[in-house]
Short mmCIF file of C-alpha atoms (C1' of nucleotides) in Angstrom, two decimals:
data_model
loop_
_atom_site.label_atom_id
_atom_site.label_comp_id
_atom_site.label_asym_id
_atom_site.label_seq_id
_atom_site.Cartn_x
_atom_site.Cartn_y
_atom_site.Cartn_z
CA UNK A 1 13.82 -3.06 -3.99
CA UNK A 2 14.29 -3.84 -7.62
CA UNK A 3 12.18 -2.20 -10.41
CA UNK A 4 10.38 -4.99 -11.39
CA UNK A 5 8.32 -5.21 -7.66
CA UNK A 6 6.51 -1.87 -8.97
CA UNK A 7 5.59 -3.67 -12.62
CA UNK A 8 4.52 -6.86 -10.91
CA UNK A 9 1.93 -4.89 -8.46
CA UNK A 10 0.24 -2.55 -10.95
CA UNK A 11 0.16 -5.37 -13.54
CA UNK A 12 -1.49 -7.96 -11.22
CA UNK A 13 -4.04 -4.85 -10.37
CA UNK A 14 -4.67 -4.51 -14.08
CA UNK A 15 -5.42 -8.55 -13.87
CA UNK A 16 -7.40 -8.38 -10.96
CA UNK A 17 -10.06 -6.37 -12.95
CA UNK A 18 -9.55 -8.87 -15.83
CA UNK A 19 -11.16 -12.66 -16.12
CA UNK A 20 -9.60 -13.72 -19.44
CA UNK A 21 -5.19 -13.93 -20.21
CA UNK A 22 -3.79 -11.39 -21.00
CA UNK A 23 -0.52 -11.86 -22.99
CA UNK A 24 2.52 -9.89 -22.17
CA UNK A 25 2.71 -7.85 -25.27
CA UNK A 26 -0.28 -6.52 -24.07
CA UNK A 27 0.53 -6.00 -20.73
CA UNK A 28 3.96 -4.35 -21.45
CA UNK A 29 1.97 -1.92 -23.62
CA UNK A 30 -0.05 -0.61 -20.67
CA UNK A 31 2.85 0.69 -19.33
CA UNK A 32 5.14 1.44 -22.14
CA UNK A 33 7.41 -1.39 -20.39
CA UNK A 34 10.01 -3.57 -22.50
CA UNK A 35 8.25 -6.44 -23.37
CA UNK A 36 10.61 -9.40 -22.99
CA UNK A 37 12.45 -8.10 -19.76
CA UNK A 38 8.19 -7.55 -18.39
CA UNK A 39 8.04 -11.51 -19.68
CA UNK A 40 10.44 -12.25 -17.06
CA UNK A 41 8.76 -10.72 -14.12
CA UNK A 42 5.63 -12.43 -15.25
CA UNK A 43 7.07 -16.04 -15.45
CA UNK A 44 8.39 -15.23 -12.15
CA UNK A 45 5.17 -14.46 -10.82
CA UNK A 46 3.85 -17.73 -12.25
CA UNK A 47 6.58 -19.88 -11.03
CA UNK A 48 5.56 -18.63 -7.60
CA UNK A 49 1.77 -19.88 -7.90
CA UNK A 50 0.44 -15.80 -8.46
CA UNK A 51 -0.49 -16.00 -11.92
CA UNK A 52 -1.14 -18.67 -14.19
CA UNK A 53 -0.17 -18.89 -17.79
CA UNK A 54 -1.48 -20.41 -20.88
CA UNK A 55 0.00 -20.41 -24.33
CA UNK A 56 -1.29 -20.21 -27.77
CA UNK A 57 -3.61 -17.90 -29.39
CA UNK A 58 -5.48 -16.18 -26.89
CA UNK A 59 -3.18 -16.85 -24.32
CA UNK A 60 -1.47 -15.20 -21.94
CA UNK A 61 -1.10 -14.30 -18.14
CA UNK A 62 -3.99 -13.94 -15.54
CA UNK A 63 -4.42 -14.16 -11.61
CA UNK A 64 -3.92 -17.57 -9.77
CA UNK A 65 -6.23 -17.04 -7.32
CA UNK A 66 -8.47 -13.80 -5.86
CA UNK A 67 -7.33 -10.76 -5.40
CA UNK A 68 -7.87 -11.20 -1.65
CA UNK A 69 -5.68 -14.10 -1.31
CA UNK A 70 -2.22 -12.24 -2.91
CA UNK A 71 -0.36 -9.94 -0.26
CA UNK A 72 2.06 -7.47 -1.35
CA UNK A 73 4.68 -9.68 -0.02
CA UNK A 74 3.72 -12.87 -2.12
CA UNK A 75 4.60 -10.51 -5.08
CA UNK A 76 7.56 -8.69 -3.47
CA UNK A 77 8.80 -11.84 -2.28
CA UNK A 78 8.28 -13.68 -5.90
CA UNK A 79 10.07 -10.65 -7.62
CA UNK A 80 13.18 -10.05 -4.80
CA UNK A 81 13.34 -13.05 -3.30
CA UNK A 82 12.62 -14.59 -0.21
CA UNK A 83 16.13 -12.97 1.36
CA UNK A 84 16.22 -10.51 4.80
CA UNK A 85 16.72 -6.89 3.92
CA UNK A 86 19.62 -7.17 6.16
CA UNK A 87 22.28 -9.96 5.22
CA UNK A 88 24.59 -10.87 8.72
CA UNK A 89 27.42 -11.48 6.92
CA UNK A 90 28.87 -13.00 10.81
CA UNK A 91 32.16 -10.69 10.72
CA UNK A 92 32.25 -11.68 14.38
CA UNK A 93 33.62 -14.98 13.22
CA UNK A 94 36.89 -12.69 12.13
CA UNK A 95 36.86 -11.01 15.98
CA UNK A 96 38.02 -12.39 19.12
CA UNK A 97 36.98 -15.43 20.71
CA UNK A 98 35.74 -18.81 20.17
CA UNK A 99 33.44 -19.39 17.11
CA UNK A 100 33.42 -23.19 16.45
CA UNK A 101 29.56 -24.22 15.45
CA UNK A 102 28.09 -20.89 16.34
CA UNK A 103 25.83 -19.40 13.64
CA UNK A 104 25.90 -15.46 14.37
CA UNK A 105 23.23 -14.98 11.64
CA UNK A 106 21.31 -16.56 14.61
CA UNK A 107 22.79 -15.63 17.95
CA UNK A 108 24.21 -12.07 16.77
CA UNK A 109 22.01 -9.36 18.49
CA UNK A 110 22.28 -7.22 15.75
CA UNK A 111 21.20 -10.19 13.55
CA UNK A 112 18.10 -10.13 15.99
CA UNK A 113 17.27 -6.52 15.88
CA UNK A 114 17.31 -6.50 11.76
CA UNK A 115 15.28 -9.49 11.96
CA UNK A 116 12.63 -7.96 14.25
CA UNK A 117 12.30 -4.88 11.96
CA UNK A 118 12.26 -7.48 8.57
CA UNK A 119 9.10 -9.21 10.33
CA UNK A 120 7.54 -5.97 11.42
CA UNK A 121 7.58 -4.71 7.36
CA UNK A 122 6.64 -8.26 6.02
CA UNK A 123 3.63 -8.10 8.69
CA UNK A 124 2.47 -5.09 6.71
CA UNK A 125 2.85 -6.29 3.48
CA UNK A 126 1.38 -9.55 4.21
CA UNK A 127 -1.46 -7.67 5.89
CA UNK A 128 -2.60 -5.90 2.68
CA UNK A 129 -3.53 -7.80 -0.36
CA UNK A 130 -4.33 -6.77 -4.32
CA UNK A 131 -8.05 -6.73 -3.36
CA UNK A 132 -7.43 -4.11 -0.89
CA UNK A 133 -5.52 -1.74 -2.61
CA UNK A 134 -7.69 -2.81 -5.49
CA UNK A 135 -10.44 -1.53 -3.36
CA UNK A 136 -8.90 2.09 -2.16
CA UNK A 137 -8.36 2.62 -5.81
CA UNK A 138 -12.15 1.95 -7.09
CA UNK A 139 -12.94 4.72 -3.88
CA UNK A 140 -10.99 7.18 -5.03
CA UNK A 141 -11.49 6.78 -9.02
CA UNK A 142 -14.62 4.22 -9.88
CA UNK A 143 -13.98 4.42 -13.77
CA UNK A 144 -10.52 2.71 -13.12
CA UNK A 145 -12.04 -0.91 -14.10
CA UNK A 146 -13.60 0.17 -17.11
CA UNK A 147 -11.03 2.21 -18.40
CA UNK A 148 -8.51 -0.75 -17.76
CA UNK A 149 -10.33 -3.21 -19.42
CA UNK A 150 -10.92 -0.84 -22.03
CA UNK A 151 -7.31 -0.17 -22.65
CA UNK A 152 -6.49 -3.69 -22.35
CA UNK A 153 -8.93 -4.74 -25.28
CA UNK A 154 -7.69 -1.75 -27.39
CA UNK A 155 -4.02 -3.01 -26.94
CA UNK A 156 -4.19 -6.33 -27.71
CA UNK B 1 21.27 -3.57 2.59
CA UNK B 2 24.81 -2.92 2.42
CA UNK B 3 27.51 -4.58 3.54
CA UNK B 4 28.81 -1.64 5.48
CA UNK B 5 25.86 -1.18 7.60
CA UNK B 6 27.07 -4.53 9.26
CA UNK B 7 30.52 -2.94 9.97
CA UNK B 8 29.07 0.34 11.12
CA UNK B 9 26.66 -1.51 14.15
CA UNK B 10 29.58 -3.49 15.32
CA UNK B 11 31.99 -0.93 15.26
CA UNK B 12 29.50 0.99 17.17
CA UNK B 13 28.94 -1.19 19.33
CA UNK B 14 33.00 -1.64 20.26
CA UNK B 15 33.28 2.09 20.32
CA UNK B 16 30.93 2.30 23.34
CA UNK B 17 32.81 0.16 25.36
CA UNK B 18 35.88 2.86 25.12
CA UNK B 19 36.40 5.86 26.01
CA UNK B 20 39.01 7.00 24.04
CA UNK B 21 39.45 7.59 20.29
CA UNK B 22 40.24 4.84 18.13
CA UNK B 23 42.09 4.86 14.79
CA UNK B 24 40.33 3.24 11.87
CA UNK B 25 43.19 0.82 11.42
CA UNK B 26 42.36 -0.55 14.60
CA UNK B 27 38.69 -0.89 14.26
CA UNK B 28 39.50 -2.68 10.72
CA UNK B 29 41.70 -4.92 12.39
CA UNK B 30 39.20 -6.08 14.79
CA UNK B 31 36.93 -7.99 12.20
CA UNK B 32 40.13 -7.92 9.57
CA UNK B 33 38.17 -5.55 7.28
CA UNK B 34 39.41 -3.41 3.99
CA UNK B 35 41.09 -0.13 6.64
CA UNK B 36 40.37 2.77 3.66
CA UNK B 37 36.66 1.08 2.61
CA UNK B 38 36.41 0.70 6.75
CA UNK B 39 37.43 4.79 6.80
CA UNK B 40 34.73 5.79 4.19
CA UNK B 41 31.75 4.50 6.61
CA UNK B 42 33.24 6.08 9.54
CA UNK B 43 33.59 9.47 7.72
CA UNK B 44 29.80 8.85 6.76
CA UNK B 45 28.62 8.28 10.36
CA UNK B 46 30.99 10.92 11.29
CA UNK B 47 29.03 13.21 8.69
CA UNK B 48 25.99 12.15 9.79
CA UNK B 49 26.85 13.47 13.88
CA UNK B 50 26.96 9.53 15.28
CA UNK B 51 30.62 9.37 15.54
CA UNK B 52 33.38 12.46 15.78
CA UNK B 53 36.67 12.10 14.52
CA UNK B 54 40.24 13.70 15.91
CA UNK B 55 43.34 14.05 13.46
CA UNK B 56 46.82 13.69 14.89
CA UNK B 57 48.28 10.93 17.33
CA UNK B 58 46.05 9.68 19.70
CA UNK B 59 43.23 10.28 17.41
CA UNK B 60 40.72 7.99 15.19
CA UNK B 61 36.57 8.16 15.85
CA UNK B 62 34.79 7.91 19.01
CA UNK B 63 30.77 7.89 19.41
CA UNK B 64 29.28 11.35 19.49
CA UNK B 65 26.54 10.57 21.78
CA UNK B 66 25.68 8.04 24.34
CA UNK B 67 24.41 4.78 23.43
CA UNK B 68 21.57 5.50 24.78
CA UNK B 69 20.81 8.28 22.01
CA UNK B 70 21.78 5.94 18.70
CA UNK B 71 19.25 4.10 17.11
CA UNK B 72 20.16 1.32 14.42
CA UNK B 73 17.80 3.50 12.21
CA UNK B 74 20.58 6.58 12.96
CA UNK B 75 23.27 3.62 11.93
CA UNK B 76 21.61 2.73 8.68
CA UNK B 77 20.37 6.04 7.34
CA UNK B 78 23.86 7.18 7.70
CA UNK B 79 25.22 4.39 5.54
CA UNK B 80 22.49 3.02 3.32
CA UNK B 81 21.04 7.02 2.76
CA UNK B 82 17.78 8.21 3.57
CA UNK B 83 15.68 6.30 0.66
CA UNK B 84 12.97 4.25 1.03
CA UNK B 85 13.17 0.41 0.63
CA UNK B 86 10.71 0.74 -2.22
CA UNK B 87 11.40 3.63 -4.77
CA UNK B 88 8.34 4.30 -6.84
CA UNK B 89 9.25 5.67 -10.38
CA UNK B 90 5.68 6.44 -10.86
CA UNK B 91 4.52 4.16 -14.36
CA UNK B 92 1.05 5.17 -13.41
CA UNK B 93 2.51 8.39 -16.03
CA UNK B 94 2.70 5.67 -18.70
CA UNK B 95 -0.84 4.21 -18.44
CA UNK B 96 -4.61 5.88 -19.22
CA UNK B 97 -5.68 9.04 -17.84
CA UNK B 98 -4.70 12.37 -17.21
CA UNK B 99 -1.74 12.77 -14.98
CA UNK B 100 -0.57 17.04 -15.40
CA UNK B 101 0.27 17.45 -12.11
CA UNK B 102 -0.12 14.25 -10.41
CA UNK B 103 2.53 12.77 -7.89
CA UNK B 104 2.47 9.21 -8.08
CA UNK B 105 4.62 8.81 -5.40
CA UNK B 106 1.69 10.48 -2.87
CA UNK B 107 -0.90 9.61 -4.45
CA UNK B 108 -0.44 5.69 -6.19
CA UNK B 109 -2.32 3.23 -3.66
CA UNK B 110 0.28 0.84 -3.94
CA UNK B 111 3.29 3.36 -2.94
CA UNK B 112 1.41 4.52 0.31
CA UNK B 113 1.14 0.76 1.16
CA UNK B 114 4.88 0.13 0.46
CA UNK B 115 5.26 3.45 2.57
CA UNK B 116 3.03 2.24 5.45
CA UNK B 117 5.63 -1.39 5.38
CA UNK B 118 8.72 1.09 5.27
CA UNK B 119 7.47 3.26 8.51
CA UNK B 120 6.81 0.22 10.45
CA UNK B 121 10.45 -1.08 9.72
CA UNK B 122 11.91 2.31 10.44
CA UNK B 123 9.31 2.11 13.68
CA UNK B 124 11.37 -1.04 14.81
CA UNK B 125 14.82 0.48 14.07
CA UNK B 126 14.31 3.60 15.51
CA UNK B 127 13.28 2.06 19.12
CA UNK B 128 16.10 -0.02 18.98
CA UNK B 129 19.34 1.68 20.37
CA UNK B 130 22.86 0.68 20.19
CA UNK B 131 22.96 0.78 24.49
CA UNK B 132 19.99 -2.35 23.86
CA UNK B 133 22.06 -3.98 21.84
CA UNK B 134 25.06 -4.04 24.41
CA UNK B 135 23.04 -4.68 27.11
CA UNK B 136 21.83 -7.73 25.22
CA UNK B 137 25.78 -8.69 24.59
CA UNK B 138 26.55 -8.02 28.26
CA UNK B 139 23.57 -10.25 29.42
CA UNK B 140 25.15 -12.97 27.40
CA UNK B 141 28.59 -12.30 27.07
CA UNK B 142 29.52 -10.62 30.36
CA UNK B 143 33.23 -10.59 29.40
CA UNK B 144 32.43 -8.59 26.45
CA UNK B 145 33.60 -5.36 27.35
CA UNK B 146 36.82 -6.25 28.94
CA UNK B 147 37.63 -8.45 25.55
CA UNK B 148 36.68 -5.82 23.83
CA UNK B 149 38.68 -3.50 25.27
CA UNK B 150 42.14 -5.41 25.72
CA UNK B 151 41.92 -6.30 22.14
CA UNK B 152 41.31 -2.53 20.85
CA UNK B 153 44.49 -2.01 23.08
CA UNK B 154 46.34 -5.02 21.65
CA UNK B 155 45.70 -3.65 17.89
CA UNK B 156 46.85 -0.06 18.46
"C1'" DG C 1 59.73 19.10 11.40
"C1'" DG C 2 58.34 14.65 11.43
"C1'" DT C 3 54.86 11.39 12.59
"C1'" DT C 4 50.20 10.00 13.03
"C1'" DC C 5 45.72 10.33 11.48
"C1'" DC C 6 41.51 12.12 9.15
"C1'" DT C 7 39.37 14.16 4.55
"C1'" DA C 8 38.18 14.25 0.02
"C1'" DG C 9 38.29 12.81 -4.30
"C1'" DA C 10 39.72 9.99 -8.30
"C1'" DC C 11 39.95 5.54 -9.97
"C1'" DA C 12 39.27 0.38 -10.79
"C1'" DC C 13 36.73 -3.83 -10.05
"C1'" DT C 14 32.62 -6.64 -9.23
"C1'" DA C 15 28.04 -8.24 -8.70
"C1'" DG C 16 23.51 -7.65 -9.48
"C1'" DA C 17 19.80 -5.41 -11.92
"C1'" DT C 18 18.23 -4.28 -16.36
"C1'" DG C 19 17.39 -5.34 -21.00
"C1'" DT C 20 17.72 -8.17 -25.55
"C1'" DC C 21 17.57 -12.20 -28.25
"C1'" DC C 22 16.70 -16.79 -29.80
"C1'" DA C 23 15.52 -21.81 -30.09
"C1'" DG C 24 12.09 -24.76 -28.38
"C1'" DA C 25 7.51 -26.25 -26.76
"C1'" DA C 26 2.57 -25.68 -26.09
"C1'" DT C 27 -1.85 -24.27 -27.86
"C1'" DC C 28 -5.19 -22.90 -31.12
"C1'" DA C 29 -7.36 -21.98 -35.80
"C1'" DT C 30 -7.83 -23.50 -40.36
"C1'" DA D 1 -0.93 -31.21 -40.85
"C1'" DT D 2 0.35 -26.50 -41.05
"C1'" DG D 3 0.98 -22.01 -39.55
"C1'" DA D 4 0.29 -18.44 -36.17
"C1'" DT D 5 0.36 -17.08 -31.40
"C1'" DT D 6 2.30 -17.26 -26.99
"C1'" DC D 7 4.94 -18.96 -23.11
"C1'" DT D 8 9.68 -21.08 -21.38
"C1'" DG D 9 14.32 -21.15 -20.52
"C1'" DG D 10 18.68 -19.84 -21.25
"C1'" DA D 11 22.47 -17.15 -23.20
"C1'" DC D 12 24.15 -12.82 -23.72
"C1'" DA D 13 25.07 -7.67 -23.43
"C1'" DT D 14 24.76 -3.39 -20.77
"C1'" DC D 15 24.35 -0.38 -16.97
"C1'" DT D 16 24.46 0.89 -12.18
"C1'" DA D 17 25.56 0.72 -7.45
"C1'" DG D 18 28.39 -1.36 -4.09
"C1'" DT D 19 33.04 -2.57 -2.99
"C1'" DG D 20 37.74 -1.60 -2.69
"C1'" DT D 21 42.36 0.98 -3.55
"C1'" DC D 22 45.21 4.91 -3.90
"C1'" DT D 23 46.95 9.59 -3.38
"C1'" DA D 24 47.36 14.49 -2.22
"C1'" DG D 25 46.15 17.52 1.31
"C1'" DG D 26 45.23 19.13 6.01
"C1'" DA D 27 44.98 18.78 11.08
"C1'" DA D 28 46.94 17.53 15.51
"C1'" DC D 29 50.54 16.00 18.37
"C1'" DC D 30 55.48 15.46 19.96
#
DNA sequence: GGTTCCTAGACACTAGATGTCCAGAATCAT
DNA sequence: ATGATTCTGGACATCTAGTGTCTAGGAACC
């Protein structure tokens, strides 16, 4: 899993307790994060209909839609693709046998099994969304919001 | 994922059809794979107790275990290492707040929901064992073995 | 003693991830 | 209109991990 997944969640948390764009300047201070390789995460997250983005003064990046309707894998998936963690490369096509039309990505078992386990750790990142772990993180520390969008105005 | 996970299951797989130890230029030969790249997985899963290895004539790698007692979790560990799929570098350090002491890793919201997807895809890996998977080939492919087999013998 | 084979490490190459930079377009304030 | 702010898209450089090769050494067999 590539760097940028761990950006893209904690900076759509910071917009989930935000209602105005944020640029990325801004948002790549929070963190200490380089601003224009940040900027690239972000328009990737915007391409894939998570955050919306408007330029000019006061512009800047906020949330698409609520919190409760963007999983962990729409942001995964919009940072690292939409690709299997396992890649069947079909080396049986170089073993024994006959291979003409057969596509092992589909009828390998071991294809299968990978596949299985993909779906079972998709299921649990689709199953969670920003508004929940925005939720478990107001439980355990309540001043989180304020401080954010205190930090946030400070930075800009 | 890498590429040599995809080797290791299949070559797994082959090796429990025999009996016998096979050399590694015969398992590369089988899918027409790099021999010494071929060699540094089986030395890995060798490392890692799933296959055992004999020098001398005669030798090469043979499972360690039954089928029965290999999990494609054993497989990939062995290969890929034992990291998780998503490696939190903690920039919760980098943002407001105090953090002497704090593990990120334990205690960030988002990297116990990454850890909850990972478990459930180890879940599905570890039930899985390499004696399914054949018994999925055989169901399908009852020749399997004895193909298998004569063309490990042809190779040699 | 010679052949076969594994072991361990050094080394090179490649692809992808990371990071920077810039020209252009959109938006806003004056 | 003009200038300032910000996003967009692409080119480019760099760094790292995966891929692949090679060689010297050791173990086992004949």
């Amino acid at each position: 899993m590539s760097q940028g997944v761990e950006w893209a969640l904690h900076t759509c948390l910071n917009l989930s307790w935000l209602d105005a764009p944020v640029p990325t300047s801004t948002l790549a201070a929070f963190y200490e994060l380089p601003p224009a390789y940040l900027n690239k995460q972000l328009q990737a997250l915007a391409r894939a209909g998570i955050l919306t983005s408007t330029s000019g003064p006061r512009g800047g990046f906020q949330l698409a839609r609520t919190p409760a309707a963007i999983s962990l894998l729409d942001i995964v998936a919009a940072i690292d693709g939409p690709e299997e963690l396992f890649q069947c490369d079909q080396i049986l096509r170089k073993g024994p046998g006959e291979h003409a039309g057969v596509d092992y990505r589909q009828s390998c078992a071991f294809a299968q099994a990978m596949r299985g386990a993909d779906l079972a750790w998709r299921r649990e990142l689709a199953g969670k969304t920003v508004a929940d772990v925005r939720a478990d993180v107001e439980r355990g520390h309540p001043e989180a919001p304020a401080n954010t969008r205190a930090r946030i105005v400070e930075l800009r």
